[in-house]
Amino acid sequence: GAVVSQHPSRVICKSGTSVKIECRSLDFQATTMFWYRQFPKQSLMLMATSNEGSKATYEQGVEKDKFLINHASLTLSTLTVTSAHPEDSSFYICSARAVAGTENTEAFFGQGTRLTVV
Amino acid sequence: KQEVTQIPAALSVPEGENLVLNCSFTDSAIYNLQWFRQDPGKGLTSLLLIQSSQREQTSGRLNASLDKSSGRSTLYIAASQPGDSATYLCAVRSQAGTALIFGKGTTLSVSS
């Protein structure tokens, strides 16, 4: 199956700082990438949908100015958590979808990033 | 709005037992359904993908069924092993190209 690489896998940062998480599709071009967040013992909740070359679409309740998403190329999307606070501590995971014409492909997920804000 | 529910939330079985995990979704107009495995603190491993036109998919000891009209899917695990211990997530995609909507998962523990 296709490979999605997410980096870093773990990060600890101080409250008030910003953290950037990268999501790369290694062997295919991803027109769309999805960003999810998972709190302990909860399911994955969609945060935003990112399309290459355009602004991300955020789900209700997700602050677009706090969670900055950039999808500048067909193989890379980044999520920046700005001015992080302890309540932002969570597991963040990305998912990539291949270019149009492969609609029936599975959803490919990165390994996830465990963010801890202290 | 699509909602996905998984029952039970947790399940403990002895090794060798066959078991069924349940998933239900509120909007039957789905594009496809996918089952994942998640180990503690890890990402997702895709297990089975069922398109809306399909009734079931099999991979090794795993069999997933889909009844779109009733909004249900089941994941059958045969001859369970301790290595099967993990959280199993069910997710549906309502339309092509849209994000998956996840259930909260069933945490399975298989004892030796």
XYZ file of C-alpha atoms in Angstrom, chain B residues 1-3 24-33 51-53 66-72 92-94:
26
model
C -24.756 14.321 10.022
C -23.170 10.880 9.864
C -22.505 9.235 13.222
C -23.456 1.007 13.039
C -23.865 4.239 11.124
C -26.811 6.611 10.949
C -26.774 7.532 7.256
C -26.929 4.482 5.009
C -25.832 6.467 1.938
C -22.166 5.662 2.316
C -19.404 5.409 -0.266
C -17.296 2.856 1.568
C -16.478 1.547 5.028
C -17.125 -0.568 -1.039
C -20.806 0.333 -0.826
C -21.641 -2.214 -3.521
C -21.636 -4.664 5.310
C -25.408 -4.251 5.388
C -25.870 -0.774 4.022
C -29.645 -0.733 4.248
C -29.595 -1.367 7.985
C -26.519 0.778 8.561
C -24.405 -1.985 10.031
C -17.254 5.370 6.936
C -16.829 7.657 3.971
C -20.068 9.265 2.866
